[in-house]
Amino acid sequence: QQQQQQQQQQQMEQMRMRQQQQEQQRQFFAHQQLFMGSMPPPPSSSVVVGGPLPQPPPQQQPYNPQQMEQQQRQQPQYSPPLGSLNGTIPSSPFGHPQPQQQVSQQQPQSFPPQPQPHSSPLSSLPLPPHPASHNAIPAGSRLSAILGRTLQSSPSQQQRQDDDLGGLSQAFAQWKAVGSSGQPNQRPPGAGGLFSDSSPSFGPAIDSGAGLGMFSLGGLAETGGAPGNKLPSNVQQNVLSFLGVEGAGAQQQRQGGAETLPPSSSKPTPGPEPSPPPTTDAIQDAVTAAHQKAEWKPKRVTTNQPGSVTIRPDARKPHQGPVMVFRPRGELSVFWSLPVSYVETRSHAVPYNSGPEAATTAKNLKTLNLGLFRRGVGTCQNAIITKQVTGFNVALDSKGPSPCYRGMVPFYAPRSPGTFVFRLFFEGAEESRYQLGTSQTMYVEVQGRDLEPNLRFTLSQFKAKKTSLAALHQIGQVLQGLRAPLGGGDGSGRAAWGCFCESRKVLQGVEREVTEKEAEVEEIEKLLAADADNAGLETERKLKRAGLESLYRKRRDVEVALSQVMTHAVRNPAARQLFREDQWEGIRKEYETWCILSEKFAPNGVRLEDYQKDLFGFTPRMVLGKGGSAIASLSAQIRDNQAKTAPGPRFTEERTEVRARLQSIVSACMSLPAGTDLHIFGSSANGFGSPNSDLDMCLAVPGGREGLEDGVASMGALAEDLERAGMEEVSARLTARIPIIMFKDNVTGLDCDISLHNPLAVKNTQLLMSYSTVDPRVRQLAYAVKRWSKARDLNNPSSGTLSSYGWMIMLLHFLQGLGNQPVLPHLQKITPLWKGEPEKIYEGIPPSENMKHPTAPDVTVNTWFYRVLQPHGKDKTRAKYLSAFAARNTMEVGYLLAGFFRYYAYQFDFRRFVVSLYPGGRLLEKDMMGELHCWPVHVGLGIQDPFENFYNVGHVVKTAQFYRIRKECARAFSLIADAGGESFDKANLLNTICKVVGAEQEGAA
């Protein structure tokens, strides 16, 4: 009986699967009717023995768009293979793009469906539409007839299913991928554009020119479709005949340019045969890579927070302000609120008025947490302490226009000093990414009677190895924050000295670990040298090397933390009182072995000067000294360098002519909407250009990027059109934040870039242009810094160094922070009503000129600044005001250049602050940017964009290159300091500073 029951269950399962298969085929052919005209339903399947008779296939109904749309909403788990032919992918009920996939017959479909690996590029690369017409392929077109005939000629139902789910996608992908010569990776005939013949009879989707022929599939067989399926010969012949290519075993019949077409309800008249387009494999690969690039998800989303979090030291006394100061373990209250409308958008949430208030509140807020974090911590899963809000009083406030939940949670301030924030979030790996509310900053400081207990607590942390590094950071913060005479007695001094001794032990322990790991790696490499083919040894060597690299990073972190302890112990007068004179003198001597450029201590018994000489090849100078006598000569060389480097009058004319020629190509590109303009930005228009500067341009698309169905494919098609026009060395970086095409003009030889709709780049160019007109020294310094950075190989983002734009922001930041008499003001903070009084330059509130961000639709950027684009025209008065402001600073340009190098070599704290443009050189803390915009807070160069405040211009700088930038700044300043010597050639000082890296190495050899 059990066996019979199992057989019946198996038969029922088979019948259910067969019915599900038939329903899928019915839906598929219904969608075929939608996209390609009427097609016959599939034949009914055979009867399963021992089970009920299957239902006959449904009768084909006339096309009803409302009914089709309703069916598609009722079946969200299925996405037809041709669902992307109209340039869109069906959406899931949650509003997210639904990945197209084959429905498994063995496993139930998850809801919402999860992304699966795609075997066919058609499922992930939607065809861009023609800008002037609807996107669906019309019934009766040649593609419709070819694909329809292919399906009708399938030999069996199984073959039909394979063609439906695999071969059809395969055929269409090959139609896009095969060129007129019969080889893949070429753009097909009729793809449109300025330099190819296109016929309107090809249909709107084929005539679009928006990225057709950019998908490399490597031939017609064994590609795409269902796994293991080979494209049937009839599909190959039909696709090849449609493309006008001679296939294997088939000859195309032509008479007078006419083409033999399959029967259809409508015969369009073909156009003239186009000439074969050039092969653009690199562009095709770039488009494919851009479409296949995985969507980046930040670890934490901080924008558009719906809730609010507020810290109050006393619930009865509200506090206003961005920063609050607390004692260790001080009591505080954290108030939070969250709109009901947001809570009800979550799954499993219930309406707040659907039952008792307490029950609905407890259910909806069950996983809502309030956590305490160090400011800038990357995720919401690394909290110091977390409390569920439902464990405390929660009230529903329904009086206002939008009901919200409110509550209060009591906390204690942390023991350790530093900056902290509270965050509101829901539990879960995915939901915790969304930060619902953030409090103001809470600063915990240790003073007076709190000092000794805190130091003893830190000393206890050193005893536990797991918290030794945290204790090392904590003692540094305690010594840094001390600002008053001590009142703790001798106990505080003994605890402080104990913490310092334990700090040295931490470094010694890491050194022992590094030595042991290096010995292990050396032993493995000896064994591998004797047995090079041993795969096990090679794997072990890689693991050992990875562990050694991790220890190197740990040692650097410990050395930096220990150096901070020494720095504050030596330089902070209040911290110095903690130590006896002999103790303090020993700390000072150890501190003198610290190299700020390499962030390492000199080995024992080695003088710092000798260590630096061996490491860098020169002795870094910290002060100008006798080099001041060379400042006048250096200033003259800087002015002469600008006169030789600055472009002549032909510079602008030549670039304007190139832009005009390129504008004609852009206007004729069928993948771009009508009215698309080409704007120049960058060094060609910001006042800091040179004759060798690249010509940077961007597309100004009407309506922004929303005016493009597929910006990546449109840029790929434009790249192909540029190559057809004769542009040289055409390449594309389409996976970048702003897709860009790079090429060389075939007439002038200029290196050119075209980026996709980047209006903020134009605003940045105008901002730099305005800064360049304030004072002549600005342009003189800019040309010197650009020459030096290029000569020293520090101006190449592709190799992990800065761009010219990044160097200009660093220069402007330095010129804004020169004490009470800076060279430059902050133009974004000046109102249009300013009348030139230096003391009133920042009075009033600047206006707003909001612009929608081109890549982040939910972000609005204020692009206002005090414009001086025509200093001798309409902006003459403003230019006069700014010139008078800068004239208060009388430093020679050579002295300013020396100060620039010294500032970024020794003075600027890269670990703590961010380079930004703010009045008076005010510094932004890096952990604040980490909290607001998820910037990494580790060592590295952080540069805030003037308009995109969330964007780090210095994110491209690699760690090794960052240390090299500091070293090169120290080298340049040391050369100026040494120029005071009698044997130094002062007349060629700038040439020596800007000596090319390769030439310098050859000279040393």
Tab-separated table of C-alpha atoms in Angstrom, residues 660-990:
chain	number	residue	atom	x	y	z
A	660	ALA	CA	32.565	71.777	-33.349
A	661	ARG	CA	33.627	68.800	-35.475
A	662	LEU	CA	32.813	66.387	-32.692
A	663	GLN	CA	29.462	68.100	-32.131
A	664	SER	CA	28.438	67.139	-35.676
A	665	ILE	CA	29.164	63.479	-34.880
A	666	VAL	CA	27.215	63.680	-31.632
A	667	SER	CA	24.245	65.344	-33.355
A	668	ALA	CA	24.110	62.594	-35.982
A	669	CYS	CA	24.448	59.709	-33.506
A	670	MET	CA	21.138	57.841	-33.555
A	671	SER	CA	21.617	56.553	-29.997
A	672	LEU	CA	21.493	60.065	-28.518
A	673	PRO	CA	18.364	62.222	-28.356
A	674	ALA	CA	18.056	65.314	-30.486
A	675	GLY	CA	19.502	68.438	-28.937
A	676	THR	CA	22.421	66.715	-27.210
A	677	ASP	CA	25.290	69.216	-26.873
A	678	LEU	CA	28.986	68.859	-26.197
A	679	HIS	CA	30.525	71.054	-23.474
A	680	ILE	CA	34.211	71.602	-22.705
A	681	PHE	CA	35.423	71.322	-19.122
A	682	GLY	CA	38.660	70.581	-17.304
A	683	SER	CA	42.072	72.122	-17.892
A	684	SER	CA	41.100	73.395	-21.333
A	685	ALA	CA	38.680	75.851	-19.703
A	686	ASN	CA	39.593	76.278	-16.013
A	687	GLY	CA	42.522	78.674	-16.423
A	688	PHE	CA	45.189	76.086	-15.524
A	689	GLY	CA	45.598	74.482	-18.947
A	690	SER	CA	48.746	73.971	-20.989
A	691	PRO	CA	49.324	73.302	-24.708
A	692	ASN	CA	49.557	69.585	-23.936
A	693	SER	CA	46.338	69.456	-21.911
A	694	ASP	CA	43.710	66.915	-22.872
A	695	LEU	CA	40.432	68.138	-24.296
A	696	ASP	CA	37.788	67.051	-21.782
A	697	MET	CA	34.169	67.224	-22.908
A	698	CYS	CA	30.833	65.985	-21.640
A	699	LEU	CA	27.467	65.324	-23.228
A	700	ALA	CA	24.637	67.614	-22.157
A	701	VAL	CA	21.595	65.383	-22.725
A	702	PRO	CA	18.157	67.045	-22.769
A	703	GLY	CA	16.327	65.925	-19.662
A	704	GLY	CA	19.469	64.472	-18.089
A	705	ARG	CA	20.268	60.800	-18.003
A	706	GLU	CA	16.584	59.995	-17.767
A	707	GLY	CA	16.449	60.968	-21.443
A	708	LEU	CA	18.531	57.886	-22.272
A	709	GLU	CA	17.083	54.391	-22.079
A	710	ASP	CA	20.561	52.877	-21.749
A	711	GLY	CA	23.392	55.351	-21.296
A	712	VAL	CA	26.114	52.693	-21.464
A	713	ALA	CA	24.928	51.340	-24.814
A	714	SER	CA	24.513	54.890	-26.139
A	715	MET	CA	28.107	55.699	-25.207
A	716	GLY	CA	29.242	52.488	-26.870
A	717	ALA	CA	27.425	53.404	-30.070
A	718	LEU	CA	28.957	56.893	-29.984
A	719	ALA	CA	32.399	55.326	-29.596
A	720	GLU	CA	31.784	53.282	-32.724
A	721	ASP	CA	30.668	56.377	-34.603
A	722	LEU	CA	33.827	58.191	-33.522
A	723	GLU	CA	35.928	55.326	-34.809
A	724	ARG	CA	34.096	55.382	-38.130
A	725	ALA	CA	34.784	59.109	-38.351
A	726	GLY	CA	38.498	58.361	-38.249
A	727	MET	CA	39.256	59.105	-34.600
A	728	GLU	CA	42.288	57.196	-33.424
A	729	GLU	CA	42.908	54.953	-30.424
A	730	VAL	CA	39.237	54.903	-29.436
A	731	SER	CA	38.587	53.185	-26.108
A	732	ALA	CA	35.837	53.342	-23.502
A	733	ARG	CA	35.632	53.061	-19.716
A	734	LEU	CA	31.938	52.363	-19.375
A	735	THR	CA	32.067	50.802	-15.897
A	736	ALA	CA	33.256	54.074	-14.337
A	737	ARG	CA	31.007	56.245	-12.160
A	738	ILE	CA	30.736	58.580	-15.164
A	739	PRO	CA	31.118	56.535	-18.399
A	740	ILE	CA	33.836	58.012	-20.626
A	741	ILE	CA	35.169	57.591	-24.169
A	742	MET	CA	38.866	58.311	-24.822
A	743	PHE	CA	40.370	58.882	-28.257
A	744	LYS	CA	42.821	60.985	-30.242
A	745	ASP	CA	41.615	63.580	-32.727
A	746	ASN	CA	42.664	62.567	-36.223
A	747	VAL	CA	43.253	66.172	-37.341
A	748	THR	CA	45.102	67.854	-34.459
A	749	GLY	CA	46.361	64.810	-32.551
A	750	LEU	CA	44.764	66.087	-29.328
A	751	ASP	CA	43.914	63.526	-26.658
A	752	CYS	CA	40.153	63.861	-26.089
A	753	ASP	CA	37.642	62.536	-23.577
A	754	ILE	CA	33.852	62.532	-23.819
A	755	SER	CA	31.905	61.688	-20.658
A	756	LEU	CA	28.196	61.068	-20.238
A	757	HIS	CA	26.100	63.997	-18.987
A	758	ASN	CA	28.326	65.456	-16.277
A	759	PRO	CA	27.056	68.999	-15.626
A	760	LEU	CA	28.838	69.196	-12.272
A	761	ALA	CA	32.162	68.917	-14.097
A	762	VAL	CA	31.283	72.107	-15.952
A	763	LYS	CA	30.463	73.829	-12.648
A	764	ASN	CA	33.761	72.652	-11.159
A	765	THR	CA	35.574	74.075	-14.166
A	766	GLN	CA	33.911	77.450	-13.679
A	767	LEU	CA	34.772	77.380	-9.965
A	768	LEU	CA	38.464	76.758	-10.664
A	769	MET	CA	38.371	79.435	-13.349
A	770	SER	CA	37.056	81.937	-10.803
A	771	TYR	CA	39.793	81.013	-8.312
A	772	SER	CA	42.465	81.414	-10.992
A	773	THR	CA	41.440	85.076	-11.527
A	774	VAL	CA	41.752	86.122	-7.853
A	775	ASP	CA	45.530	86.563	-7.772
A	776	PRO	CA	48.350	85.944	-10.298
A	777	ARG	CA	50.159	83.746	-7.784
A	778	VAL	CA	47.372	81.171	-7.991
A	779	ARG	CA	48.053	80.311	-11.634
A	780	GLN	CA	51.812	80.532	-11.141
A	781	LEU	CA	51.660	77.991	-8.335
A	782	ALA	CA	49.240	75.789	-10.253
A	783	TYR	CA	51.584	75.488	-13.227
A	784	ALA	CA	54.517	74.706	-10.920
A	785	VAL	CA	52.588	72.040	-8.982
A	786	LYS	CA	51.272	70.409	-12.166
A	787	ARG	CA	54.750	70.325	-13.712
A	788	TRP	CA	56.225	68.839	-10.544
A	789	SER	CA	53.485	66.214	-10.099
A	790	LYS	CA	53.753	65.036	-13.709
A	791	ALA	CA	57.561	64.907	-13.623
A	792	ARG	CA	57.560	62.917	-10.390
A	793	ASP	CA	54.854	60.515	-11.685
A	794	LEU	CA	52.264	61.673	-9.157
A	795	ASN	CA	49.582	62.738	-11.653
A	796	ASN	CA	48.144	59.489	-12.970
A	797	PRO	CA	44.955	58.109	-11.354
A	798	SER	CA	45.246	54.856	-13.305
A	799	SER	CA	48.457	54.061	-11.402
A	800	GLY	CA	47.028	55.000	-8.009
A	801	THR	CA	48.030	58.664	-7.787
A	802	LEU	CA	46.075	61.923	-7.980
A	803	SER	CA	44.526	63.669	-10.957
A	804	SER	CA	45.292	67.300	-11.812
A	805	TYR	CA	41.891	68.190	-10.373
A	806	GLY	CA	42.852	66.656	-7.043
A	807	TRP	CA	46.164	68.553	-6.965
A	808	MET	CA	44.346	71.834	-7.676
A	809	ILE	CA	41.976	71.267	-4.741
A	810	MET	CA	44.973	70.584	-2.490
A	811	LEU	CA	46.591	73.829	-3.671
A	812	LEU	CA	43.422	75.878	-3.127
A	813	HIS	CA	42.985	74.371	0.338
A	814	PHE	CA	46.523	75.412	1.271
A	815	LEU	CA	46.046	78.967	-0.044
A	816	GLN	CA	42.789	79.311	1.945
A	817	GLY	CA	44.397	78.302	5.250
A	818	LEU	CA	47.258	80.788	5.641
A	819	GLY	CA	46.201	82.220	8.978
A	820	ASN	CA	44.502	85.628	9.129
A	821	GLN	CA	45.652	86.673	5.653
A	822	PRO	CA	44.913	83.874	3.219
A	823	VAL	CA	45.495	84.300	-0.479
A	824	LEU	CA	42.098	82.883	-1.399
A	825	PRO	CA	38.642	83.183	0.176
A	826	HIS	CA	35.990	80.511	0.025
A	827	LEU	CA	33.917	81.536	-3.004
A	828	GLN	CA	31.007	79.243	-2.138
A	829	LYS	CA	30.392	81.117	1.127
A	830	ILE	CA	30.327	84.660	-0.295
A	831	THR	CA	26.964	86.282	-0.968
A	832	PRO	CA	26.326	88.355	-4.109
A	833	LEU	CA	25.843	91.419	-1.865
A	834	TRP	CA	29.468	91.502	-0.671
A	835	LYS	CA	31.052	94.910	-1.324
A	836	GLY	CA	34.709	94.018	-0.867
A	837	GLU	CA	35.158	94.518	2.897
A	838	PRO	CA	37.521	91.711	4.014
A	839	GLU	CA	36.064	91.538	7.512
A	840	LYS	CA	32.514	91.081	6.136
A	841	ILE	CA	33.304	88.628	3.398
A	842	TYR	CA	31.309	85.769	4.939
A	843	GLU	CA	28.388	87.751	6.321
A	844	GLY	CA	24.944	86.663	5.255
A	845	ILE	CA	23.623	83.401	3.883
A	846	PRO	CA	24.686	82.494	0.324
A	847	PRO	CA	21.853	81.754	-2.106
A	848	SER	CA	21.036	78.302	-3.426
A	849	GLU	CA	21.433	77.184	-7.027
A	850	ASN	CA	20.269	73.618	-6.708
A	851	MET	CA	21.028	71.048	-9.377
A	852	LYS	CA	19.912	67.441	-9.533
A	853	HIS	CA	22.886	65.129	-9.263
A	854	PRO	CA	23.537	63.306	-12.569
A	855	THR	CA	24.178	59.863	-11.022
A	856	ALA	CA	22.279	60.065	-7.718
A	857	PRO	CA	18.681	61.130	-8.451
A	858	ASP	CA	17.833	61.618	-4.770
A	859	VAL	CA	20.725	64.047	-4.206
A	860	THR	CA	20.504	67.798	-4.839
A	861	VAL	CA	23.694	69.855	-5.162
A	862	ASN	CA	23.977	73.570	-4.429
A	863	THR	CA	26.177	74.943	-7.236
A	864	TRP	CA	26.289	78.576	-6.078
A	865	PHE	CA	29.637	80.344	-5.872
A	866	TYR	CA	30.924	83.902	-6.307
A	867	ARG	CA	31.528	83.751	-10.063
A	868	VAL	CA	34.291	85.668	-11.795
A	869	LEU	CA	34.282	84.223	-15.311
A	870	GLN	CA	34.893	87.494	-17.149
A	871	PRO	CA	37.309	89.516	-14.963
A	872	HIS	CA	37.645	92.206	-17.639
A	873	GLY	CA	33.965	92.250	-18.534
A	874	LYS	CA	30.770	91.950	-16.552
A	875	ASP	CA	32.612	90.506	-13.518
A	876	LYS	CA	35.127	93.334	-13.335
A	877	THR	CA	33.852	94.666	-9.989
A	878	ARG	CA	33.909	91.255	-8.349
A	879	ALA	CA	37.420	90.640	-9.639
A	880	LYS	CA	38.530	93.923	-8.084
A	881	TYR	CA	37.104	92.950	-4.687
A	882	LEU	CA	38.790	89.549	-4.715
A	883	SER	CA	42.118	90.980	-5.877
A	884	ALA	CA	42.110	93.417	-2.961
A	885	PHE	CA	41.324	90.566	-0.553
A	886	ALA	CA	44.297	88.510	-1.820
A	887	ALA	CA	46.679	91.485	-1.838
A	888	ARG	CA	46.689	91.534	1.960
A	889	ASN	CA	48.956	88.487	1.784
A	890	THR	CA	52.399	89.627	0.594
A	891	MET	CA	54.243	86.277	0.545
A	892	GLU	CA	56.414	85.636	-2.482
A	893	VAL	CA	55.273	82.849	-4.751
A	894	GLY	CA	58.466	80.870	-4.066
A	895	TYR	CA	57.778	80.988	-0.332
A	896	LEU	CA	54.222	79.803	-0.942
A	897	LEU	CA	55.468	76.857	-3.011
A	898	ALA	CA	57.884	75.866	-0.239
A	899	GLY	CA	55.035	76.137	2.280
A	900	PHE	CA	52.824	73.945	0.075
A	901	PHE	CA	55.401	71.152	0.062
A	902	ARG	CA	56.068	71.413	3.807
A	903	TYR	CA	52.365	71.497	4.653
A	904	TYR	CA	51.578	68.182	2.962
A	905	ALA	CA	54.844	66.521	3.956
A	906	TYR	CA	54.808	67.223	7.704
A	907	GLN	CA	51.929	69.380	8.909
A	908	PHE	CA	48.660	68.039	7.549
A	909	ASP	CA	47.268	65.130	9.607
A	910	PHE	CA	45.988	62.779	6.894
A	911	ARG	CA	44.765	60.224	9.411
A	912	ARG	CA	42.471	62.670	11.140
A	913	PHE	CA	41.437	65.326	8.621
A	914	VAL	CA	40.166	65.748	5.064
A	915	VAL	CA	41.404	68.212	2.446
A	916	SER	CA	38.462	70.509	1.697
A	917	LEU	CA	37.612	74.062	0.672
A	918	TYR	CA	36.295	75.877	3.741
A	919	PRO	CA	36.705	79.415	5.115
A	920	GLY	CA	39.914	80.013	7.008
A	921	GLY	CA	41.261	76.559	6.190
A	922	ARG	CA	38.880	74.918	8.677
A	923	LEU	CA	39.502	71.197	8.702
A	924	LEU	CA	36.891	68.482	8.394
A	925	GLU	CA	37.481	65.387	10.486
A	926	LYS	CA	37.717	62.151	8.567
A	927	ASP	CA	35.521	60.179	10.969
A	928	MET	CA	32.794	62.788	10.439
A	929	MET	CA	32.921	62.105	6.699
A	930	GLY	CA	32.864	58.419	7.516
A	931	GLU	CA	29.690	58.913	9.535
A	932	LEU	CA	27.939	61.143	7.017
A	933	HIS	CA	29.099	59.585	3.744
A	934	CYS	CA	30.686	56.223	4.666
A	935	TRP	CA	34.245	57.304	3.862
A	936	PRO	CA	36.957	54.906	5.038
A	937	VAL	CA	38.687	56.255	8.129
A	938	HIS	CA	41.967	54.393	7.651
A	939	VAL	CA	45.197	55.990	6.501
A	940	GLY	CA	44.987	57.583	3.097
A	941	LEU	CA	44.303	60.782	1.262
A	942	GLY	CA	40.806	62.203	1.670
A	943	ILE	CA	39.832	65.115	-0.611
A	944	GLN	CA	36.282	66.456	-0.543
A	945	ASP	CA	34.800	67.597	-3.828
A	946	PRO	CA	33.635	71.254	-3.640
A	947	PHE	CA	30.119	70.452	-4.903
A	948	GLU	CA	29.690	66.719	-4.381
A	949	ASN	CA	30.396	66.856	-0.664
A	950	PHE	CA	29.961	63.097	-0.366
A	951	TYR	CA	32.583	62.290	-3.031
A	952	ASN	CA	36.218	61.569	-2.148
A	953	VAL	CA	38.442	62.799	-4.984
A	954	GLY	CA	41.409	61.042	-3.359
A	955	HIS	CA	39.845	57.588	-3.251
A	956	VAL	CA	41.978	56.532	-6.235
A	957	VAL	CA	45.233	56.997	-4.300
A	958	LYS	CA	46.667	53.672	-3.211
A	959	THR	CA	48.379	53.326	0.154
A	960	ALA	CA	51.873	52.884	-1.265
A	961	GLN	CA	51.406	55.884	-3.561
A	962	PHE	CA	50.110	57.952	-0.650
A	963	TYR	CA	53.379	57.444	1.222
A	964	ARG	CA	55.283	58.270	-1.952
A	965	ILE	CA	53.355	61.550	-2.315
A	966	ARG	CA	54.422	62.582	1.182
A	967	LYS	CA	57.998	61.557	0.461
A	968	GLU	CA	58.067	63.590	-2.763
A	969	CYS	CA	56.700	66.649	-0.956
A	970	ALA	CA	59.458	66.253	1.644
A	971	ARG	CA	62.059	65.889	-1.120
A	972	ALA	CA	60.896	69.096	-2.825
A	973	PHE	CA	60.938	71.075	0.424
A	974	SER	CA	64.342	69.656	1.373
A	975	LEU	CA	65.778	70.764	-1.966
A	976	ILE	CA	64.541	74.320	-1.310
A	977	ALA	CA	65.977	74.218	2.227
A	978	ASP	CA	69.344	72.992	0.941
A	979	ALA	CA	69.427	75.630	-1.809
A	980	GLY	CA	70.984	78.084	0.627
A	981	GLY	CA	74.313	76.287	0.353
A	982	GLU	CA	77.087	77.841	-1.708
A	983	SER	CA	77.492	74.799	-3.951
A	984	PHE	CA	73.812	74.615	-4.853
A	985	ASP	CA	72.705	75.832	-8.288
A	986	LYS	CA	69.948	78.268	-7.304
A	987	ALA	CA	69.283	79.282	-10.914
A	988	ASN	CA	68.011	75.769	-11.711
A	989	LEU	CA	66.201	75.075	-8.445
A	990	LEU	CA	62.779	74.584	-10.027
